[in-house]
mmCIF file of C-alpha atoms in Angstrom:
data_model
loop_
_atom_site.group_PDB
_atom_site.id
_atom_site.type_symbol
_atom_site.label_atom_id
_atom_site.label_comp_id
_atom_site.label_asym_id
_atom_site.label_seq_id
_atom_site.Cartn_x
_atom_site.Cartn_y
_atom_site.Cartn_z
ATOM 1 C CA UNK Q 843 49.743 -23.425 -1.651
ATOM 2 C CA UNK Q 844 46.366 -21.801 -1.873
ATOM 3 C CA UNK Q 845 44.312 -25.081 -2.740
ATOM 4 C CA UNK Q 846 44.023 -28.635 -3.345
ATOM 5 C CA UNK Q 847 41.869 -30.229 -5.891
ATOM 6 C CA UNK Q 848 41.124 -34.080 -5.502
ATOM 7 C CA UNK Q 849 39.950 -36.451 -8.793
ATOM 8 C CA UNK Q 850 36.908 -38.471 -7.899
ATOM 9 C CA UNK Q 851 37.093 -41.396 -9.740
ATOM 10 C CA UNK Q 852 40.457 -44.148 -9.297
ATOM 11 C CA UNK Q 853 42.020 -41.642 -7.051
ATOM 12 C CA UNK Q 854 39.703 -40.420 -4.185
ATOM 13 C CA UNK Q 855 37.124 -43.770 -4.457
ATOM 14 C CA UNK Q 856 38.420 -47.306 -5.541
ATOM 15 C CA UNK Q 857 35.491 -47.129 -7.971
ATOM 16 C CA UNK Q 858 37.191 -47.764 -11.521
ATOM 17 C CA UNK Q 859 36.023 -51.521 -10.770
ATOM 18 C CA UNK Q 860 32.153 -50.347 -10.394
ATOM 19 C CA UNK Q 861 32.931 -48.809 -13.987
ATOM 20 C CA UNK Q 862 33.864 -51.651 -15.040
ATOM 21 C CA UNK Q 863 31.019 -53.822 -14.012
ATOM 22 C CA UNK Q 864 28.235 -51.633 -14.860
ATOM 23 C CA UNK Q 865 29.520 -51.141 -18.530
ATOM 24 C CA UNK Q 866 30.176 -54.677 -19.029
ATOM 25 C CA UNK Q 867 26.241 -54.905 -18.041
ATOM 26 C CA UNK Q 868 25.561 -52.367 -20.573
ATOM 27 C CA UNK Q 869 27.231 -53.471 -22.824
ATOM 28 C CA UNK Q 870 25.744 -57.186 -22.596
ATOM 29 C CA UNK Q 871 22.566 -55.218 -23.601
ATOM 30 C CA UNK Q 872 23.432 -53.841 -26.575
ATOM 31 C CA UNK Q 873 24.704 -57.150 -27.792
ATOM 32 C CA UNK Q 874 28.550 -56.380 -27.674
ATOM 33 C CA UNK Q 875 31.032 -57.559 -25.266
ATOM 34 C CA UNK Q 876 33.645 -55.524 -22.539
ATOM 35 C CA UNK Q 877 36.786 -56.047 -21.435
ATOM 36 C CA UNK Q 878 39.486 -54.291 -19.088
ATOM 37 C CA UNK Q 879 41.359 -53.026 -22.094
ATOM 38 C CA UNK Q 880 38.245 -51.189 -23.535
ATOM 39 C CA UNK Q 881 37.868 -49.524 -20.082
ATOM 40 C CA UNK Q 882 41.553 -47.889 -20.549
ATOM 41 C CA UNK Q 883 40.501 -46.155 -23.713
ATOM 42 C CA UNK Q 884 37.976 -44.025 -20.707
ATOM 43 C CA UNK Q 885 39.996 -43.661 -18.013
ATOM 44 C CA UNK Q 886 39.060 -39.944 -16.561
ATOM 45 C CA UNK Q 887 37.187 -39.088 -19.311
ATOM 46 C CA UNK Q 888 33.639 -37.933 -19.900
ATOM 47 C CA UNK Q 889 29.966 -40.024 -19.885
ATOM 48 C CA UNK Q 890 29.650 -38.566 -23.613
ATOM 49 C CA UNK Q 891 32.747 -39.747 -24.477
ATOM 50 C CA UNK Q 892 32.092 -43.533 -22.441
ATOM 51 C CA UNK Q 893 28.396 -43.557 -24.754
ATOM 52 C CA UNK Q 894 29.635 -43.177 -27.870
ATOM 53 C CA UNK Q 895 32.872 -45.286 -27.464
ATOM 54 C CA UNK Q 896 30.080 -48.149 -26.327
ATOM 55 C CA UNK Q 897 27.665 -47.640 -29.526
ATOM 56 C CA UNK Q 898 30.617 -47.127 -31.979
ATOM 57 C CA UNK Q 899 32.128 -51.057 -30.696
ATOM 58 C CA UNK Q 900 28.830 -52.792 -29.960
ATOM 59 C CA UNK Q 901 27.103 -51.659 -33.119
ATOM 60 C CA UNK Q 902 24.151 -50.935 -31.644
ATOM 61 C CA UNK Q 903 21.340 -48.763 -32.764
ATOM 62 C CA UNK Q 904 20.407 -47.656 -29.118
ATOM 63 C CA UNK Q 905 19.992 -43.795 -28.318
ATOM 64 C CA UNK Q 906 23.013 -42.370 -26.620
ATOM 65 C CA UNK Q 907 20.621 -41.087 -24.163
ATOM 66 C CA UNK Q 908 18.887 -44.706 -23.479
ATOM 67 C CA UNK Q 909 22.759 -45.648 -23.103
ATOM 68 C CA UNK Q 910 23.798 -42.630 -20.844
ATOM 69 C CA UNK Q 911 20.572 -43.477 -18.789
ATOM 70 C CA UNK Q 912 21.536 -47.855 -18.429
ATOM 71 C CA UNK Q 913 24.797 -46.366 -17.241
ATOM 72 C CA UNK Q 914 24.064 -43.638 -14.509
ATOM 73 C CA UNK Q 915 20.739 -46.267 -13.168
ATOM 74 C CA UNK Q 916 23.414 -48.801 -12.993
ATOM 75 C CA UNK Q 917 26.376 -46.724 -11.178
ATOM 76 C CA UNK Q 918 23.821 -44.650 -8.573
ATOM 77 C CA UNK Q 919 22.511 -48.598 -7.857
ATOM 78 C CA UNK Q 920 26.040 -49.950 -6.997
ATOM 79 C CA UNK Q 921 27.046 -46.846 -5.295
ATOM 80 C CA UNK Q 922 23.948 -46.850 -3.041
ATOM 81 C CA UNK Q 923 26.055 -49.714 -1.075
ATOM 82 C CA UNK Q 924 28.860 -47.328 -0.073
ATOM 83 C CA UNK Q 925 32.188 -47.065 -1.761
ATOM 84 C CA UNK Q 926 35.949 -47.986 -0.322
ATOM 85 C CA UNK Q 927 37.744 -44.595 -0.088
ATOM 86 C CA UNK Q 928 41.739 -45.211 -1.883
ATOM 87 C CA UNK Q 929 44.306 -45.726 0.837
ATOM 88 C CA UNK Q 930 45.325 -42.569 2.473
ATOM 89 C CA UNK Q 931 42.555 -40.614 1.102
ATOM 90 C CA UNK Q 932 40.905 -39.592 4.637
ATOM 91 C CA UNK Q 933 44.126 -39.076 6.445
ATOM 92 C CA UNK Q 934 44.917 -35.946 3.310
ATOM 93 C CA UNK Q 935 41.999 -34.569 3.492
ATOM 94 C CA UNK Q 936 41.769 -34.344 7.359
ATOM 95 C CA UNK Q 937 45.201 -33.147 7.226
ATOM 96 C CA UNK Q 938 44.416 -30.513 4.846
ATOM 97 C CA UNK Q 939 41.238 -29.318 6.906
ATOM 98 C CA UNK Q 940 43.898 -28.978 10.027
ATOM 99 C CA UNK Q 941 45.752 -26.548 8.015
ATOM 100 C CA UNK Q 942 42.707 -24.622 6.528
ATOM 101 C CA UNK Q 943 44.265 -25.705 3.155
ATOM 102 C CA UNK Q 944 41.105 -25.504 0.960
ATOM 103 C CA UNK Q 945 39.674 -28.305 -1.119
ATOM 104 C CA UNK Q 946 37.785 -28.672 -4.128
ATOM 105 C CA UNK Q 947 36.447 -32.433 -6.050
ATOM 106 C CA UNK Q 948 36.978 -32.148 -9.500
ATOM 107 C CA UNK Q 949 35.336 -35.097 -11.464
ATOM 108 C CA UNK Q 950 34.487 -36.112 -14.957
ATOM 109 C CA UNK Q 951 31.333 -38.121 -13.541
ATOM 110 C CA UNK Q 952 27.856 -36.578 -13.245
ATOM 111 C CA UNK Q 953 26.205 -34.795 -10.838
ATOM 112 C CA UNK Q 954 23.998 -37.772 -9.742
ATOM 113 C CA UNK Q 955 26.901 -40.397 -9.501
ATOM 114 C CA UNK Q 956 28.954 -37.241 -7.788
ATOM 115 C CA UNK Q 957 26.191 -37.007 -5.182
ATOM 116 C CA UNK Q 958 26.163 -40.766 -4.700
ATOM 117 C CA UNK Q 959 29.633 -41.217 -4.088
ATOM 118 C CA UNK Q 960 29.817 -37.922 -1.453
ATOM 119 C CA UNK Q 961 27.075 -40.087 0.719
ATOM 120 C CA UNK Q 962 29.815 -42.158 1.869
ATOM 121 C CA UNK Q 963 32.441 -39.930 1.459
ATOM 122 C CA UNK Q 964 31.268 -36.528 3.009
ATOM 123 C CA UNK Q 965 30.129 -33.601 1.336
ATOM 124 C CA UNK Q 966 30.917 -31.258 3.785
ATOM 125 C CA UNK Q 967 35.089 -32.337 3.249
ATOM 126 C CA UNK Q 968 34.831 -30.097 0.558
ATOM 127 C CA UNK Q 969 34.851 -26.548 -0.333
ATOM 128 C CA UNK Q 970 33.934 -26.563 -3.630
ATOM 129 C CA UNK Q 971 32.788 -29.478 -5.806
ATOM 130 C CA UNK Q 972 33.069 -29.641 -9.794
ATOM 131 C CA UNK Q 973 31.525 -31.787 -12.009
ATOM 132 C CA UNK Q 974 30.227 -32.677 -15.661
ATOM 133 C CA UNK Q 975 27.146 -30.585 -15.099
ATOM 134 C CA UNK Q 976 29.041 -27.679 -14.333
ATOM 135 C CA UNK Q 977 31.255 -27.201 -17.284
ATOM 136 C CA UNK Q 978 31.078 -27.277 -21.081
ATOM 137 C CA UNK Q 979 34.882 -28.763 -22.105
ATOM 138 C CA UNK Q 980 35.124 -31.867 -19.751
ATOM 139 C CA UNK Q 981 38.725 -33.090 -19.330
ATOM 140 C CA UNK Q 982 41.554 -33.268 -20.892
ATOM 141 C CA UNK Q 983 40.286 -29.557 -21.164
ATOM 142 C CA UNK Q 984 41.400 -27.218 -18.407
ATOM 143 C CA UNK Q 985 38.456 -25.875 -17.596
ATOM 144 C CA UNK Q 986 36.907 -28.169 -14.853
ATOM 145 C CA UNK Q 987 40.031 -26.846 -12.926
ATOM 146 C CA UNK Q 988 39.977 -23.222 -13.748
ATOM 147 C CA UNK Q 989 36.328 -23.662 -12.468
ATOM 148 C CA UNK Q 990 37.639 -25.013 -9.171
ATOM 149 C CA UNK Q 991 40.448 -22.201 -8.752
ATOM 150 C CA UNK Q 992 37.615 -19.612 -9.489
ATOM 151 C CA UNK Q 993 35.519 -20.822 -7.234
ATOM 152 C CA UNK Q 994 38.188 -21.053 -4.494
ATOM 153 C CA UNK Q 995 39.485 -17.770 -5.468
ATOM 154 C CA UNK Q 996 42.936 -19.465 -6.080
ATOM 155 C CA UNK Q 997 45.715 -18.993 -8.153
ATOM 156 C CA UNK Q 998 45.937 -22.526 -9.931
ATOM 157 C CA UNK Q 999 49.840 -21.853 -10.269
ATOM 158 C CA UNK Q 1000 49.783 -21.907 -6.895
ATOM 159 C CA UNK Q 1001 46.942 -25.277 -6.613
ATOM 160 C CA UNK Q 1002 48.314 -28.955 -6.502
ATOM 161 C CA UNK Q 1003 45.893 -31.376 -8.315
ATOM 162 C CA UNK Q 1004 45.383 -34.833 -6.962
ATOM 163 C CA UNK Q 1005 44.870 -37.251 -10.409
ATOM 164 C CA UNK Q 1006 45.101 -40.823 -11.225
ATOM 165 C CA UNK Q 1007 44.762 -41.190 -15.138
ATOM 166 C CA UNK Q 1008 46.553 -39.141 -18.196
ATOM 167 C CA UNK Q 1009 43.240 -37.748 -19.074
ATOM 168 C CA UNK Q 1010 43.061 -35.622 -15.974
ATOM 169 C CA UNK Q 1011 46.924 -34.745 -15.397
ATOM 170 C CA UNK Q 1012 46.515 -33.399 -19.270
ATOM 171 C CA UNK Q 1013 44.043 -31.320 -17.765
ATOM 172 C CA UNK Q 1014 45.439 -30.039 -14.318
ATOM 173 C CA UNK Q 1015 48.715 -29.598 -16.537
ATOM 174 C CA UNK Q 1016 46.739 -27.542 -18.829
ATOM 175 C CA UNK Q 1017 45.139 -25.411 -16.427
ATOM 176 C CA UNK Q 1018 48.661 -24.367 -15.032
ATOM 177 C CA UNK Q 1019 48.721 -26.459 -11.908
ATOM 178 C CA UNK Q 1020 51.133 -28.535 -9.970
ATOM 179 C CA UNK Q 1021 50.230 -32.267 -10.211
ATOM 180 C CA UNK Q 1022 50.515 -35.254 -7.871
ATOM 181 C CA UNK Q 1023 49.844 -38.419 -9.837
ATOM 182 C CA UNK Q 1024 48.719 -41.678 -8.070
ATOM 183 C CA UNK Q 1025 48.126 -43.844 -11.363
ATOM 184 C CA UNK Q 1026 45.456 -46.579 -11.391
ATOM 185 C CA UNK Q 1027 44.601 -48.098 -14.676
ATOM 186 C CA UNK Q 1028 47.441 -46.805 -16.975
ATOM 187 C CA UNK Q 1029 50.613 -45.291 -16.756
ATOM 188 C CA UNK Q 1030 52.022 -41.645 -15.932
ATOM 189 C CA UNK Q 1031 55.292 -40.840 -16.398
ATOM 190 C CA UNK Q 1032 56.907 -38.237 -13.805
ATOM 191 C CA UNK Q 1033 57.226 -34.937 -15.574
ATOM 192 C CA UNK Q 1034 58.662 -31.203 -14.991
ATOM 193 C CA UNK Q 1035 55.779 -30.030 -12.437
ATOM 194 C CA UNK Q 1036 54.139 -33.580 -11.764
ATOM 195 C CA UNK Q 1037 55.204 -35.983 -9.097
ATOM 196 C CA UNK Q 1038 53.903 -39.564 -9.498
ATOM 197 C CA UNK Q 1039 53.865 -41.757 -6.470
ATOM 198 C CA UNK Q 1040 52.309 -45.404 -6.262
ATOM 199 C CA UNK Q 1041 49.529 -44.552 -3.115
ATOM 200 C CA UNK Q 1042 48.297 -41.373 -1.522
ATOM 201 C CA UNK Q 1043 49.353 -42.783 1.549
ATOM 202 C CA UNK Q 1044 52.673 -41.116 0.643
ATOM 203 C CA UNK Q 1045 51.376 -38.181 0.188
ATOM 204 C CA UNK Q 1046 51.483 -35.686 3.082
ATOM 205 C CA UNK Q 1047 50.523 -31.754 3.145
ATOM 206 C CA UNK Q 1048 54.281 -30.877 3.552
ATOM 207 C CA UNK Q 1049 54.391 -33.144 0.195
ATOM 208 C CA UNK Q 1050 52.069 -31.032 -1.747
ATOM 209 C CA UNK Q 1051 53.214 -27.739 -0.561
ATOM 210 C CA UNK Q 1052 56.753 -28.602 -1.483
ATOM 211 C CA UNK Q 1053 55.433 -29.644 -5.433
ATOM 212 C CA UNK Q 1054 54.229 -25.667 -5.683
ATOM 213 C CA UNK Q 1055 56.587 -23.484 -7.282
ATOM 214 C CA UNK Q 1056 58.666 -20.985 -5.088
#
């Protein structure tokens, strides 16, 4: 096993629920309404993808940007309070540091809700950290994890990808690596090369290493 890549987003931080509150706010303001089961149409997917969804069911003749702008305000506010890390989280990655197994963040979110987040979390518990800014194809498209291997210098056939929603496992799955799903909002069926388990507190490094392929 030559790395480990983490999700941000319903799988590192129990912050699916601060998604959920900031774009029923934004919503509000563009006269439409939000629920739980428009939320699991954006599980792990882009802000470009969240703006658009919002105008296209509100109706609303807002700018994406104004949109993309209510929404980051509104996340970097609530995330300014600190964030709950998911069970098991910080016992992985500590585990992971003990065995100089190197590990990247891989997230759909932006730089500046990225940056919030890592204030509680720790920046320095990462070797590498990927996010919207730094790729063109956000997930389901590979690349976000091909960036990570690269900058790693890892083989991603021989990475293990941490990922809560389908959106991301499409991804890790489509950038040729091993997958441990921990699913949050929606379903994820186990699969040839993906392992779903309910918590990352059963999750250990001797778990991981035993997902990558001989």
């Amino acid at each position: 096993m030559e790395a480990v890549f983490f999700d941000m987003d319903g799988l590192l931080v129990d912050t699916e629920r601060v998604w959920l509150e900031v774009e029923t706010e934004v919503m509000a303001g563009l006269g439409g309404q939000w629920t739980p089961e428009h939320q699991t149409h954006l599980v792990g997917g882009s802000m470009e993808r969240t703006v658009g969804y919002m105008l296209a069911v509100s109706g609303s003749s807002a700018s994406p940007a104004e949109v993309r702008e209510s929404m980051i305000t509104g996340m970097v506010a609530r995330l300014a309070g600190g964030v709950r890390v998911m069970p098991g989280a910080d016992e992985l990655l500590e585990a992971l540091r003990d065995e100089g197994v190197p590990v990247a963040l891989v997230t759909s979110s932006l730089p500046e809700i990225a940056d919030a987040v890592l204030k509680s979390v720790g920046r320095d518990r990462f070797d590498a950290i990927v996010t919207a800014g730094d790729v063109v194809r956000p997930k389901p498209d590979p690349e976000p994890y091909l960036t990570a291997a690269r900058l790693l210098g890892a083989e991603p056939v021989r990475s293990v990808v941490l990922e809560d929603s389908p959106t991301g496992v499409a991804a890790a799955t489509a950038a040729g690596c091993a997958v441990v799903a921990v699913p949050s909002l929606l379903p994820i069926e186990a699969a040839p090369g993906r392992l779903v388990v309910p918590s990352l507190t059963e999750v250990t490094v001797a778990t991981l290493r035993a997902h990558v392929p001989v």
